[in-house]
């Protein structure tokens, strides 16, 4: 899938959202993020996406915000980490120790073997997705919003994998489908003592570059499915 097709899918999703009075914006003023999170009513901002724990730039991070009548009704953040051939287990242990354990306390004991085997290279993390009640209850709105995030990250970074963490109940409700992830691995990380809201039963949901491209092409062929 080329850049034109990625841009075309963004345009399709934006137009469908606009028909419902919803406007998508890209946010890269990272100092605004904590205020945005508070304004929308999200009870927390994860350290992985927080400007208090990371020195983000326009090259390695962006946020999306969805607005209706000038009010922010949904947000999501994305970041790029280039691990090369490095270990996802060691990366997560190191970052979780810094983000949750003051840089000293070991937080994660092990990572699910399929993730250790497959999550390598350029990784896009998609997180802190939140919809307020004002956004409505349409799963199509969710899918369109998240697809825009997928396509922007594909244009900016062309990652090998895009992943997120979901609670088990969210996976049961079809969250991985609605968020555009075609693979899900249970018990992604095992914590010494899970810090709220993290859980040992969390799933890592993920999709690789090839499958994301095919999914996008299928929506371009049949935009009525969006």
Short mmCIF file of C-alpha atoms in Angstrom, two decimals:
data_model
loop_
_atom_site.label_atom_id
_atom_site.label_comp_id
_atom_site.label_asym_id
_atom_site.label_seq_id
_atom_site.Cartn_x
_atom_site.Cartn_y
_atom_site.Cartn_z
CA UNK A 1 0.00 0.00 0.00
CA UNK A 2 1.47 3.33 -1.08
CA UNK A 3 1.24 6.78 0.47
CA UNK A 4 -1.65 7.76 -1.79
CA UNK A 5 -3.81 4.88 -0.52
CA UNK A 6 -3.01 5.72 3.11
CA UNK A 7 -3.96 9.34 2.51
CA UNK A 8 -7.11 8.22 0.68
CA UNK A 9 -8.27 6.15 3.65
CA UNK A 10 -7.64 9.06 6.01
CA UNK A 11 -9.79 11.23 3.74
CA UNK A 12 -12.59 8.65 3.66
CA UNK A 13 -12.64 8.30 7.44
CA UNK A 14 -12.45 12.04 8.04
CA UNK A 15 -15.33 12.67 5.66
CA UNK A 16 -17.52 10.04 7.34
CA UNK A 17 -16.75 11.51 10.76
CA UNK A 18 -17.47 15.01 9.50
CA UNK A 19 -20.91 13.91 8.33
CA UNK A 20 -21.64 13.17 11.99
CA UNK A 21 -20.30 16.53 13.14
CA UNK A 22 -16.95 15.12 14.27
CA UNK A 23 -13.61 16.72 13.39
CA UNK A 24 -10.18 15.10 13.79
CA UNK A 25 -7.09 17.09 14.74
CA UNK A 26 -3.45 16.08 15.19
CA UNK A 27 -1.97 17.38 18.45
CA UNK A 28 1.80 17.70 18.90
CA UNK A 29 1.92 20.23 21.71
CA UNK A 30 2.73 17.55 24.24
CA UNK A 31 2.59 19.91 27.21
CA UNK A 32 -1.16 20.23 26.52
CA UNK A 33 -1.78 16.50 26.79
CA UNK A 34 -2.29 16.23 30.59
CA UNK A 35 -4.83 19.07 30.44
CA UNK A 36 -6.62 17.46 27.49
CA UNK A 37 -6.79 14.13 29.36
CA UNK A 38 -8.28 15.88 32.40
CA UNK A 39 -10.74 17.87 30.30
CA UNK A 40 -12.12 14.81 28.54
CA UNK A 41 -12.61 12.99 31.85
CA UNK A 42 -10.06 10.22 31.38
CA UNK A 43 -9.05 9.13 34.89
CA UNK A 44 -5.35 8.65 34.12
CA UNK A 45 -2.55 9.24 31.62
CA UNK A 46 -0.21 6.27 31.27
CA UNK A 47 3.49 6.95 31.88
CA UNK A 48 4.25 5.49 28.44
CA UNK A 49 2.41 8.41 26.80
CA UNK A 50 3.05 11.07 29.43
CA UNK A 51 5.30 14.08 28.72
CA UNK A 52 6.35 13.88 32.37
CA UNK A 53 8.18 10.61 31.66
CA UNK A 54 9.25 11.10 28.03
CA UNK A 55 10.93 13.72 25.87
CA UNK A 56 8.62 13.50 22.88
CA UNK A 57 9.18 15.26 19.57
CA UNK A 58 7.17 15.50 16.39
CA UNK A 59 9.39 12.75 15.01
CA UNK A 60 8.45 10.07 17.53
CA UNK A 61 4.98 10.91 18.83
CA UNK A 62 1.61 12.39 17.95
CA UNK A 63 -1.83 12.58 19.51
CA UNK A 64 -5.23 12.61 17.87
CA UNK A 65 -8.16 14.46 19.28
CA UNK A 66 -11.74 14.24 18.08
CA UNK A 67 -13.97 17.27 18.50
CA UNK A 68 -17.70 17.86 18.31
CA UNK A 69 -19.04 21.42 18.46
CA UNK A 70 -15.60 22.55 19.60
CA UNK A 71 -15.51 20.08 22.52
CA UNK A 72 -12.90 17.32 22.69
CA UNK A 73 -14.77 14.01 22.82
CA UNK A 74 -12.01 11.47 22.11
CA UNK A 75 -8.22 11.22 22.29
CA UNK A 76 -5.49 8.72 21.48
CA UNK A 77 -1.71 8.83 21.41
CA UNK A 78 0.91 7.05 19.31
CA UNK A 79 4.66 6.75 19.75
CA UNK A 80 7.47 5.11 17.80
CA UNK A 81 10.23 3.02 19.33
CA UNK A 82 12.89 1.54 17.05
CA UNK A 83 14.19 -1.59 18.77
CA UNK A 84 16.05 -2.97 15.79
CA UNK A 85 16.84 -6.56 16.75
CA UNK A 86 16.61 -5.70 20.44
CA UNK A 87 14.49 -7.68 22.90
CA UNK A 88 10.97 -6.46 23.68
CA UNK A 89 11.29 -8.16 27.06
CA UNK A 90 14.34 -6.14 28.01
CA UNK A 91 12.83 -2.96 26.59
CA UNK A 92 9.60 -3.36 28.57
CA UNK A 93 11.46 -4.31 31.75
CA UNK A 94 13.69 -1.26 31.45
CA UNK A 95 10.90 1.20 30.61
CA UNK A 96 8.45 -0.16 33.20
CA UNK A 97 11.16 0.02 35.85
CA UNK A 98 11.67 3.68 35.02
CA UNK A 99 7.99 4.57 34.56
CA UNK A 100 6.51 2.64 37.48
CA UNK A 101 9.45 1.70 39.74
CA UNK A 102 11.39 4.96 40.09
CA UNK A 103 14.15 3.46 37.96
CA UNK A 104 15.09 0.98 40.67
CA UNK A 105 12.29 -1.49 41.38
CA UNK A 106 11.81 -4.39 38.97
CA UNK A 107 8.19 -4.33 37.82
CA UNK A 108 7.85 -6.93 35.05
CA UNK A 109 9.07 -10.48 35.60
CA UNK A 110 8.50 -11.91 32.14
CA UNK A 111 6.81 -11.32 28.80
CA UNK A 112 4.67 -13.73 26.77
CA UNK A 113 6.98 -15.77 24.50
CA UNK A 114 5.10 -14.97 21.24
CA UNK A 115 5.73 -11.27 21.88
CA UNK A 116 9.40 -11.84 22.60
CA UNK A 117 9.69 -13.77 19.35
CA UNK A 118 7.77 -11.42 17.06
CA UNK A 119 7.74 -7.84 18.34
CA UNK A 120 10.94 -6.47 16.84
CA UNK A 121 12.06 -3.57 14.70
CA UNK A 122 10.12 -0.33 14.41
CA UNK A 123 7.24 -0.49 16.88
CA UNK A 124 4.30 1.89 17.04
CA UNK A 125 2.50 1.90 20.38
CA UNK A 126 -1.11 3.11 20.31
CA UNK A 127 -2.43 4.04 23.72
CA UNK A 128 -4.58 6.13 26.05
CA UNK A 129 -7.56 5.84 23.73
CA UNK A 130 -10.59 7.37 25.41
CA UNK A 131 -14.07 8.38 24.23
CA UNK A 132 -16.31 10.56 26.32
CA UNK A 133 -20.09 10.11 26.39
CA UNK A 134 -20.40 13.17 24.17
CA UNK A 135 -18.74 11.20 21.36
CA UNK A 136 -21.74 8.89 21.19
CA UNK A 137 -21.80 5.11 21.22
CA UNK A 138 -21.08 4.36 17.57
CA UNK A 139 -18.48 1.66 17.02
CA UNK A 140 -18.10 3.03 13.50
CA UNK A 141 -16.87 6.28 15.00
CA UNK A 142 -14.30 4.33 17.01
CA UNK A 143 -13.12 2.40 13.96
CA UNK A 144 -12.82 5.50 11.77
CA UNK A 145 -10.94 7.44 14.44
CA UNK A 146 -8.48 4.63 15.13
CA UNK A 147 -7.96 3.92 11.42
CA UNK A 148 -6.88 7.52 10.96
CA UNK A 149 -4.32 6.94 13.70
CA UNK A 150 -3.09 3.77 12.00
CA UNK A 151 -2.72 5.53 8.66
CA UNK A 152 -0.94 8.58 10.08
CA UNK A 153 1.56 6.34 11.87
CA UNK A 154 2.02 4.32 8.66
CA UNK A 155 2.74 7.51 6.71
CA UNK A 156 5.07 8.95 9.36
CA UNK A 157 6.92 5.83 10.45
CA UNK A 158 6.01 2.77 8.37
CA UNK A 159 6.33 0.59 11.52
CA UNK A 160 6.92 -3.15 11.43
CA UNK A 161 4.28 -3.64 14.13
CA UNK A 162 1.61 -1.54 15.78
CA UNK A 163 0.43 -2.68 19.21
CA UNK A 164 -1.64 -1.73 22.21
CA UNK A 165 -2.72 -3.22 25.54
CA UNK A 166 -6.34 -4.15 26.21
CA UNK A 167 -8.12 -5.57 29.21
CA UNK A 168 -9.56 -9.04 28.80
CA UNK A 169 -13.14 -7.73 28.95
CA UNK A 170 -12.40 -5.29 26.11
CA UNK A 171 -11.04 -8.13 23.97
CA UNK A 172 -14.17 -10.19 24.68
CA UNK A 173 -16.28 -7.26 23.49
CA UNK A 174 -14.41 -7.17 20.19
CA UNK A 175 -12.00 -4.35 21.00
CA UNK A 176 -9.16 -5.76 18.89
CA UNK A 177 -11.48 -5.90 15.85
CA UNK A 178 -12.83 -2.38 16.28
CA UNK A 179 -9.33 -0.98 16.89
CA UNK A 180 -7.86 -2.66 13.82
CA UNK A 181 -5.65 -5.29 15.47
CA UNK A 182 -5.85 -8.77 13.98
CA UNK A 183 -3.78 -10.62 16.57
CA UNK A 184 -4.08 -10.74 20.35
CA UNK A 185 -1.86 -12.40 22.95
CA UNK A 186 -3.18 -12.97 26.51
CA UNK A 187 -1.10 -12.45 29.66
CA UNK A 188 1.24 -10.13 27.77
CA UNK A 189 3.28 -9.11 30.80
CA UNK A 190 3.65 -10.58 34.26
CA UNK A 191 4.04 -7.93 36.92
CA UNK A 192 5.59 -8.31 40.35
CA UNK A 193 2.72 -6.18 41.67
CA UNK A 194 0.55 -4.68 38.90
CA UNK A 195 0.22 -0.89 39.32
CA UNK A 196 -3.34 0.31 38.72
CA UNK A 197 -4.79 0.17 36.11
CA UNK A 198 -2.36 -2.44 34.72
CA UNK A 199 -3.22 -6.16 35.09
CA UNK A 200 -1.46 -9.48 34.58
CA UNK A 201 -4.38 -10.59 32.41
CA UNK A 202 -3.94 -7.78 29.88
CA UNK A 203 -3.74 -8.69 26.22
CA UNK A 204 -1.24 -7.28 23.78
CA UNK A 205 -3.17 -6.63 20.56
CA UNK A 206 -1.09 -6.11 17.47
CA UNK A 207 -0.89 -6.01 13.70
CA UNK A 208 2.07 -6.00 11.35
CA UNK A 209 2.74 -3.73 8.40
CA UNK A 210 1.56 -6.25 5.80
CA UNK A 211 -1.75 -7.05 7.47
CA UNK A 212 -2.49 -3.42 8.24
CA UNK A 213 -1.92 -2.56 4.57
CA UNK A 214 -4.28 -5.30 3.43
CA UNK A 215 -6.97 -4.22 5.90
CA UNK A 216 -6.68 -0.64 4.65
CA UNK A 217 -6.93 -1.75 1.02
CA UNK A 218 -10.09 -3.71 1.82
CA UNK A 219 -11.75 -0.61 3.32
CA UNK A 220 -10.75 1.50 0.33
CA UNK A 221 -12.38 -1.09 -1.96
CA UNK A 222 -15.54 -1.11 0.16
CA UNK A 223 -15.80 2.17 2.10
CA UNK A 224 -19.43 1.44 2.93
CA UNK A 225 -18.10 -1.03 5.52
CA UNK A 226 -16.62 1.80 7.55
#
